[in-house]
Amino acid sequence: MTPSPTHPQPDPAALRRAAGLLRHAQYLVVLTGAGVSAESGIATFRDAQTGQWTHFDPQQLASPSGFRRDPGLVWRWYMERLDTLHTTAPNPGHHALAELAGRVPRFTLITQNVDDLHERAGSKQVIHLHGNLAAFRCHTCRAPYTLTPGDRQAQMPPTCPHCGGYIRPDVVWFEELLPADALDQADTAARACDVMMIVGTSGVVFPAAQLPWTAQSAGAQLIDINPDETPYTDQAAVALRGPSGLLLPPLLQALDAPE
Ligand code: OAD
């Protein structure tokens, strides 16, 4: 994204302050949300005009009860999202985060996103708190399932070869628990880091939204990157207002500037 009247040039003083924190960080943890993928063309969930949950009912499309009520509708919606994923690419924000990993002594990337754009930008060992849109499993017995080309066009989900249950994407739905190992790793990282950068999340979906508060209680400084105010803005050591694809590359460059 290029600077525009709605998204002017990043504030140089705030960039310098954020770069200063990153330069001295011993352990940087980054928590991302849907906003980091917005400039790749993947709709966020809660943005007023474009958000998924503005147009679709999360209770129908992203809950076990919605899946039981209308498995075909849920299946077709996720197949469309999967198609979208195949036509998108990481944006400068994803690339900058991948490069940032090599610029600090210790780094962990935690995402709520179910896309693989961080990995495609080169990030390693990403902790996915909400699962993966391109992985599938049985809703009943949880056995993993490999999608066939025919499944992608189908009106109904395929059924499990082991138990006959419906296949679903391996993502976390409302009313469901997060994967325990991912949540444990994320919580441990939040307690151990000295800087947490929060990028493109509204900070309203728990337990992911708790991680910055956990980090702050353990002594970490927060950097909030978002076009809008978030629950973290007031508590952050630095808040950078704007799209992450526009802010993260100059932030990386600012690391090289003299203090
Ligand atoms: P939301 O849609 O709730 O919030 C997206 C955030 O991104 C908002 O704060 C926007 O201001 C910000 N944003 C928009 N464009 C941006 C840009 N170009 N750069 C940076 N930020 C931008 O998405 P999440 O916080 O990720 O859960 O939502 C959390 C969870 O709620 C999701 O993981 C999903 C959803 O229900 C599951 O699927 C389980």
CSV table of C-alpha atoms and ligand atoms in Angstrom, one decimal:
chain,number,residue,atom,x,y,z
A,1,MET,CA,0.0,0.0,0.0
A,2,THR,CA,1.3,3.5,-0.8
A,3,PRO,CA,0.7,6.5,1.3
A,4,SER,CA,-2.7,8.3,0.6
A,5,PRO,CA,-4.8,10.9,2.2
A,6,THR,CA,-6.4,8.3,4.4
A,7,HIS,CA,-3.1,6.7,5.2
A,8,PRO,CA,-0.4,9.4,5.2
A,9,GLN,CA,3.3,8.8,5.7
A,10,PRO,CA,4.0,7.1,9.0
A,11,ASP,CA,4.8,9.4,12.0
A,12,PRO,CA,8.6,9.6,12.0
A,13,ALA,CA,8.9,10.2,15.8
A,14,ALA,CA,6.7,7.2,16.6
A,15,LEU,CA,8.7,5.1,14.1
A,16,ARG,CA,11.9,6.1,15.8
A,17,ARG,CA,10.5,5.3,19.3
A,18,ALA,CA,9.3,1.8,18.1
A,19,ALA,CA,12.6,1.2,16.4
A,20,GLY,CA,14.4,2.1,19.6
A,21,LEU,CA,12.4,-0.5,21.6
A,22,LEU,CA,13.0,-3.2,18.9
A,23,ARG,CA,16.8,-2.4,18.8
A,24,HIS,CA,17.1,-3.1,22.5
A,25,ALA,CA,14.7,-6.0,22.7
A,26,GLN,CA,16.1,-9.3,23.9
A,27,TYR,CA,12.9,-11.3,23.1
A,28,LEU,CA,10.4,-9.9,20.7
A,29,VAL,CA,7.0,-11.5,20.3
A,30,VAL,CA,4.6,-10.4,17.6
A,31,LEU,CA,0.9,-11.1,17.7
A,32,THR,CA,-0.9,-10.7,14.4
A,33,GLY,CA,-4.6,-10.6,13.5
A,34,ALA,CA,-6.6,-10.3,10.3
A,35,GLY,CA,-5.4,-6.8,9.7
A,36,VAL,CA,-2.0,-8.0,8.7
A,37,SER,CA,-3.5,-9.9,5.7
A,38,ALA,CA,-6.0,-7.1,4.7
A,39,GLU,CA,-3.6,-5.6,2.2
A,40,SER,CA,-3.2,-9.0,0.6
A,41,GLY,CA,-7.0,-8.9,-0.1
A,42,ILE,CA,-8.2,-11.1,2.7
A,43,ALA,CA,-11.2,-9.5,4.4
A,44,THR,CA,-10.9,-8.9,8.2
A,45,PHE,CA,-13.7,-10.0,10.4
A,46,ARG,CA,-14.9,-6.8,12.1
A,47,ASP,CA,-14.1,-3.8,9.9
A,48,ALA,CA,-17.3,-1.9,9.4
A,49,GLN,CA,-17.6,-2.1,5.6
A,50,THR,CA,-15.5,-5.0,4.6
A,51,GLY,CA,-15.4,-7.4,7.6
A,52,GLN,CA,-16.6,-11.0,7.2
A,53,TRP,CA,-18.8,-10.7,10.2
A,54,THR,CA,-20.5,-7.6,8.8
A,55,HIS,CA,-21.8,-9.6,5.9
A,56,PHE,CA,-22.0,-13.2,7.3
A,57,ASP,CA,-23.4,-14.7,10.5
A,58,PRO,CA,-20.5,-16.1,12.6
A,59,GLN,CA,-22.9,-18.3,14.5
A,60,GLN,CA,-23.9,-20.0,11.2
A,61,LEU,CA,-20.5,-20.2,9.5
A,62,ALA,CA,-18.1,-20.6,12.4
A,63,SER,CA,-19.7,-22.7,15.1
A,64,PRO,CA,-20.3,-26.4,15.6
A,65,SER,CA,-24.1,-25.7,15.9
A,66,GLY,CA,-24.1,-23.8,12.6
A,67,PHE,CA,-22.2,-26.7,11.0
A,68,ARG,CA,-24.8,-29.2,12.3
A,69,ARG,CA,-27.6,-27.0,11.1
A,70,ASP,CA,-26.3,-26.5,7.5
A,71,PRO,CA,-23.1,-28.4,6.8
A,72,GLY,CA,-23.3,-27.6,3.0
A,73,LEU,CA,-23.5,-23.9,3.6
A,74,VAL,CA,-20.5,-23.9,5.9
A,75,TRP,CA,-18.5,-26.2,3.5
A,76,ARG,CA,-19.1,-24.0,0.5
A,77,TRP,CA,-18.2,-20.8,2.4
A,78,TYR,CA,-14.8,-22.3,3.5
A,79,MET,CA,-14.1,-23.6,0.0
A,80,GLU,CA,-14.6,-20.0,-1.3
A,81,ARG,CA,-12.2,-18.7,1.3
A,82,LEU,CA,-9.7,-21.4,0.4
A,83,ASP,CA,-10.0,-20.3,-3.3
A,84,THR,CA,-9.3,-16.7,-2.3
A,85,LEU,CA,-6.3,-17.8,-0.4
A,86,HIS,CA,-4.8,-19.4,-3.5
A,87,THR,CA,-5.1,-16.1,-5.4
A,88,THR,CA,-3.4,-14.0,-2.7
A,89,ALA,CA,0.2,-13.3,-1.8
A,90,PRO,CA,2.0,-12.0,1.3
A,91,ASN,CA,2.2,-8.2,1.4
A,92,PRO,CA,5.1,-6.0,2.6
A,93,GLY,CA,3.9,-6.3,6.2
A,94,HIS,CA,4.3,-10.1,6.1
A,95,HIS,CA,7.7,-9.8,4.5
A,96,ALA,CA,8.9,-7.2,7.0
A,97,LEU,CA,7.9,-9.5,9.9
A,98,ALA,CA,9.8,-12.4,8.4
A,99,GLU,CA,12.9,-10.2,8.1
A,100,LEU,CA,12.5,-8.8,11.6
A,101,ALA,CA,12.9,-12.3,13.1
A,102,GLY,CA,16.6,-12.2,12.1
A,103,ARG,CA,17.1,-8.8,13.6
A,104,VAL,CA,16.5,-9.5,17.2
A,105,PRO,CA,18.2,-12.1,19.6
A,106,ARG,CA,14.9,-14.0,20.1
A,107,PHE,CA,11.7,-13.9,18.2
A,108,THR,CA,8.3,-15.6,18.2
A,109,LEU,CA,5.4,-15.0,15.8
A,110,ILE,CA,1.9,-15.8,17.0
A,111,THR,CA,-1.0,-15.4,14.7
A,112,GLN,CA,-4.8,-15.6,14.9
A,113,ASN,CA,-4.9,-15.9,11.2
A,114,VAL,CA,-5.8,-19.2,9.5
A,115,ASP,CA,-4.0,-18.2,6.2
A,116,ASP,CA,-0.4,-19.2,5.5
A,117,LEU,CA,0.8,-15.8,4.3
A,118,HIS,CA,3.4,-15.5,7.2
A,119,GLU,CA,4.9,-18.8,6.1
A,120,ARG,CA,4.8,-17.8,2.5
A,121,ALA,CA,6.7,-14.6,3.4
A,122,GLY,CA,9.4,-16.8,5.0
A,123,SER,CA,8.4,-16.7,8.7
A,124,LYS,CA,9.3,-20.0,10.5
A,125,GLN,CA,7.6,-21.8,13.4
A,126,VAL,CA,4.5,-19.6,13.4
A,127,ILE,CA,2.2,-20.4,16.3
A,128,HIS,CA,-1.3,-20.6,14.8
A,129,LEU,CA,-3.8,-20.1,17.6
A,130,HIS,CA,-6.9,-20.5,15.4
A,131,GLY,CA,-5.9,-23.3,13.1
A,132,ASN,CA,-5.3,-23.6,9.4
A,133,LEU,CA,-7.7,-23.0,6.6
A,134,ALA,CA,-5.9,-25.4,4.3
A,135,ALA,CA,-6.0,-28.4,6.8
A,136,PHE,CA,-9.0,-30.6,7.2
A,137,ARG,CA,-10.2,-33.1,9.8
A,138,CYS,CA,-13.3,-35.1,10.7
A,139,HIS,CA,-15.7,-33.1,12.9
A,140,THR,CA,-16.6,-36.3,14.8
A,141,CYS,CA,-13.4,-38.4,15.3
A,142,ARG,CA,-10.9,-35.6,14.4
A,143,ALA,CA,-8.9,-37.9,12.0
A,144,PRO,CA,-7.0,-35.7,9.5
A,145,TYR,CA,-8.3,-35.6,6.0
A,146,THR,CA,-6.7,-34.8,2.6
A,147,LEU,CA,-8.9,-32.8,0.3
A,148,THR,CA,-9.5,-34.1,-3.2
A,149,PRO,CA,-10.2,-31.8,-6.2
A,150,GLY,CA,-13.8,-33.0,-6.3
A,151,ASP,CA,-14.3,-32.0,-2.6
A,152,ARG,CA,-13.6,-28.4,-3.5
A,153,GLN,CA,-16.6,-28.2,-5.9
A,154,ALA,CA,-18.9,-30.3,-3.7
A,155,GLN,CA,-22.1,-28.9,-2.3
A,156,MET,CA,-21.7,-30.9,0.9
A,157,PRO,CA,-18.6,-31.8,3.0
A,158,PRO,CA,-17.0,-35.1,2.3
A,159,THR,CA,-17.4,-37.8,4.9
A,160,CYS,CA,-14.7,-39.4,7.0
A,161,PRO,CA,-13.4,-42.8,5.8
A,162,HIS,CA,-13.1,-43.9,9.4
A,163,CYS,CA,-16.3,-42.9,11.1
A,164,GLY,CA,-18.6,-41.4,8.4
A,165,GLY,CA,-18.7,-38.0,10.2
A,166,TYR,CA,-18.5,-34.8,8.1
A,167,ILE,CA,-15.1,-33.3,7.2
A,168,ARG,CA,-14.5,-29.7,8.2
A,169,PRO,CA,-11.6,-27.2,8.1
A,170,ASP,CA,-9.2,-27.5,10.9
A,171,VAL,CA,-9.9,-24.1,12.3
A,172,VAL,CA,-11.2,-23.0,15.7
A,173,TRP,CA,-14.8,-22.0,15.7
A,174,PHE,CA,-16.8,-20.1,18.3
A,175,GLU,CA,-17.6,-22.3,21.3
A,176,GLU,CA,-14.4,-24.3,20.7
A,177,LEU,CA,-11.2,-24.6,22.6
A,178,LEU,CA,-7.9,-23.4,21.0
A,179,PRO,CA,-5.3,-26.1,20.3
A,180,ALA,CA,-3.7,-26.6,23.8
A,181,ASP,CA,-0.1,-26.8,22.6
A,182,ALA,CA,-0.3,-23.6,20.5
A,183,LEU,CA,-2.0,-21.7,23.4
A,184,ASP,CA,0.7,-23.0,25.9
A,185,GLN,CA,3.5,-21.9,23.6
A,186,ALA,CA,1.9,-18.5,23.0
A,187,ASP,CA,1.4,-18.0,26.8
A,188,THR,CA,4.9,-19.0,27.6
A,189,ALA,CA,6.3,-16.6,24.9
A,190,ALA,CA,4.1,-13.7,26.3
A,191,ARG,CA,5.4,-14.2,29.8
A,192,ALA,CA,9.0,-14.3,28.6
A,193,CYS,CA,9.3,-11.5,26.1
A,194,ASP,CA,10.4,-8.0,26.8
A,195,VAL,CA,8.6,-6.4,23.8
A,196,MET,CA,5.4,-7.5,22.3
A,197,MET,CA,4.2,-6.0,19.0
A,198,ILE,CA,0.5,-6.3,18.2
A,199,VAL,CA,-0.3,-6.0,14.6
A,200,GLY,CA,-3.8,-5.8,13.0
A,201,THR,CA,-6.0,-7.3,15.6
A,202,SER,CA,-9.1,-5.8,17.2
A,203,GLY,CA,-8.1,-7.5,20.5
A,204,VAL,CA,-11.6,-8.7,21.3
A,205,VAL,CA,-11.4,-12.4,20.9
A,206,PHE,CA,-10.1,-14.3,23.9
A,207,PRO,CA,-7.9,-16.0,24.9
A,208,ALA,CA,-5.7,-14.6,22.1
A,209,ALA,CA,-6.6,-11.0,23.2
A,210,GLN,CA,-5.2,-11.8,26.7
A,211,LEU,CA,-1.7,-12.3,25.4
A,212,PRO,CA,-0.6,-8.6,25.3
A,213,TRP,CA,-2.0,-8.1,28.8
A,214,THR,CA,-0.1,-11.2,30.0
A,215,ALA,CA,3.1,-9.8,28.4
A,216,GLN,CA,2.6,-6.4,30.0
A,217,SER,CA,1.9,-7.8,33.4
A,218,ALA,CA,5.2,-9.7,33.1
A,219,GLY,CA,7.0,-6.5,32.3
A,220,ALA,CA,7.0,-6.3,28.5
A,221,GLN,CA,6.5,-3.0,26.6
A,222,LEU,CA,3.8,-3.0,23.9
A,223,ILE,CA,3.9,-1.7,20.4
A,224,ASP,CA,0.4,-1.4,18.8
A,225,ILE,CA,0.2,-1.3,15.0
A,226,ASN,CA,-3.3,-0.6,13.6
A,227,PRO,CA,-5.1,2.0,11.5
A,228,ASP,CA,-7.6,2.2,14.4
A,229,GLU,CA,-7.4,2.5,18.2
A,230,THR,CA,-7.4,-0.9,19.9
A,231,PRO,CA,-7.9,-1.9,23.6
A,232,TYR,CA,-4.0,-1.8,23.8
A,233,THR,CA,-3.4,1.6,22.4
A,234,ASP,CA,-3.6,3.5,25.7
A,235,GLN,CA,-1.3,1.1,27.4
A,236,ALA,CA,1.2,0.8,24.6
A,237,ALA,CA,4.7,2.3,24.8
A,238,VAL,CA,4.3,3.2,21.1
A,239,ALA,CA,1.1,3.2,19.0
A,240,LEU,CA,1.7,3.4,15.2
A,241,ARG,CA,-1.5,4.4,13.4
A,242,GLY,CA,-1.8,3.0,9.8
A,243,PRO,CA,-1.9,-0.2,7.7
A,244,SER,CA,0.8,-2.7,8.6
A,245,GLY,CA,2.0,-3.1,5.0
A,246,LEU,CA,2.8,0.6,5.1
A,247,LEU,CA,4.3,0.8,8.6
A,248,LEU,CA,6.3,-2.3,9.0
A,249,PRO,CA,8.8,-1.8,6.1
A,250,PRO,CA,9.9,1.7,7.3
A,251,LEU,CA,10.0,0.4,10.9
A,252,LEU,CA,12.5,-2.2,9.7
A,253,GLN,CA,14.5,0.5,7.9
A,254,ALA,CA,14.4,2.7,11.0
A,255,LEU,CA,16.3,-0.1,12.9
A,256,ASP,CA,19.4,0.7,10.8
A,257,ALA,CA,19.2,4.5,11.5
A,258,PRO,CA,21.5,6.0,14.1
A,259,GLU,CA,19.8,6.4,17.5
B,1,OAD,P1,-10.8,-8.3,13.4
B,1,OAD,O1,-11.5,-8.3,12.1
B,1,OAD,O2,-11.6,-8.4,14.7
B,1,OAD,O3,-9.9,-7.0,13.5
B,1,OAD,C1,-9.0,-6.7,12.4
B,1,OAD,C2,-8.2,-5.5,12.9
B,1,OAD,O4,-7.3,-5.2,11.8
B,1,OAD,C3,-8.9,-4.2,13.3
B,1,OAD,O5,-8.4,-3.7,14.5
B,1,OAD,C4,-8.6,-3.3,12.1
B,1,OAD,O6,-8.5,-1.9,12.5
B,1,OAD,C5,-7.2,-3.8,11.7
B,1,OAD,N1,-6.8,-3.5,10.3
B,1,OAD,C6,-7.6,-3.3,9.2
B,1,OAD,N2,-6.8,-3.1,8.1
B,1,OAD,C7,-5.5,-3.2,8.6
B,1,OAD,C8,-4.3,-3.1,7.9
B,1,OAD,N3,-4.2,-2.8,6.6
B,1,OAD,N4,-3.1,-3.2,8.7
B,1,OAD,C9,-3.2,-3.4,10.0
B,1,OAD,N5,-4.4,-3.5,10.7
B,1,OAD,C10,-5.5,-3.4,10.0
B,1,OAD,O7,-9.7,-9.5,13.3
B,1,OAD,P2,-9.0,-10.3,14.4
B,1,OAD,O8,-8.6,-9.4,15.5
B,1,OAD,O9,-7.9,-11.1,13.8
B,1,OAD,O10,-11.4,-16.0,14.9
B,1,OAD,O11,-10.1,-11.3,14.9
B,1,OAD,C11,-9.8,-12.2,15.9
B,1,OAD,C12,-10.6,-13.5,15.6
B,1,OAD,O12,-12.0,-13.2,15.4
B,1,OAD,C13,-10.2,-14.1,14.3
B,1,OAD,O13,-9.0,-14.9,14.4
B,1,OAD,C14,-11.4,-15.0,13.9
B,1,OAD,C15,-12.5,-14.0,14.2
B,1,OAD,O14,-13.7,-14.5,14.6
B,1,OAD,C16,-11.6,-17.3,14.4
B,1,OAD,O15,-11.7,-17.6,13.3
B,1,OAD,C17,-11.6,-18.3,15.6
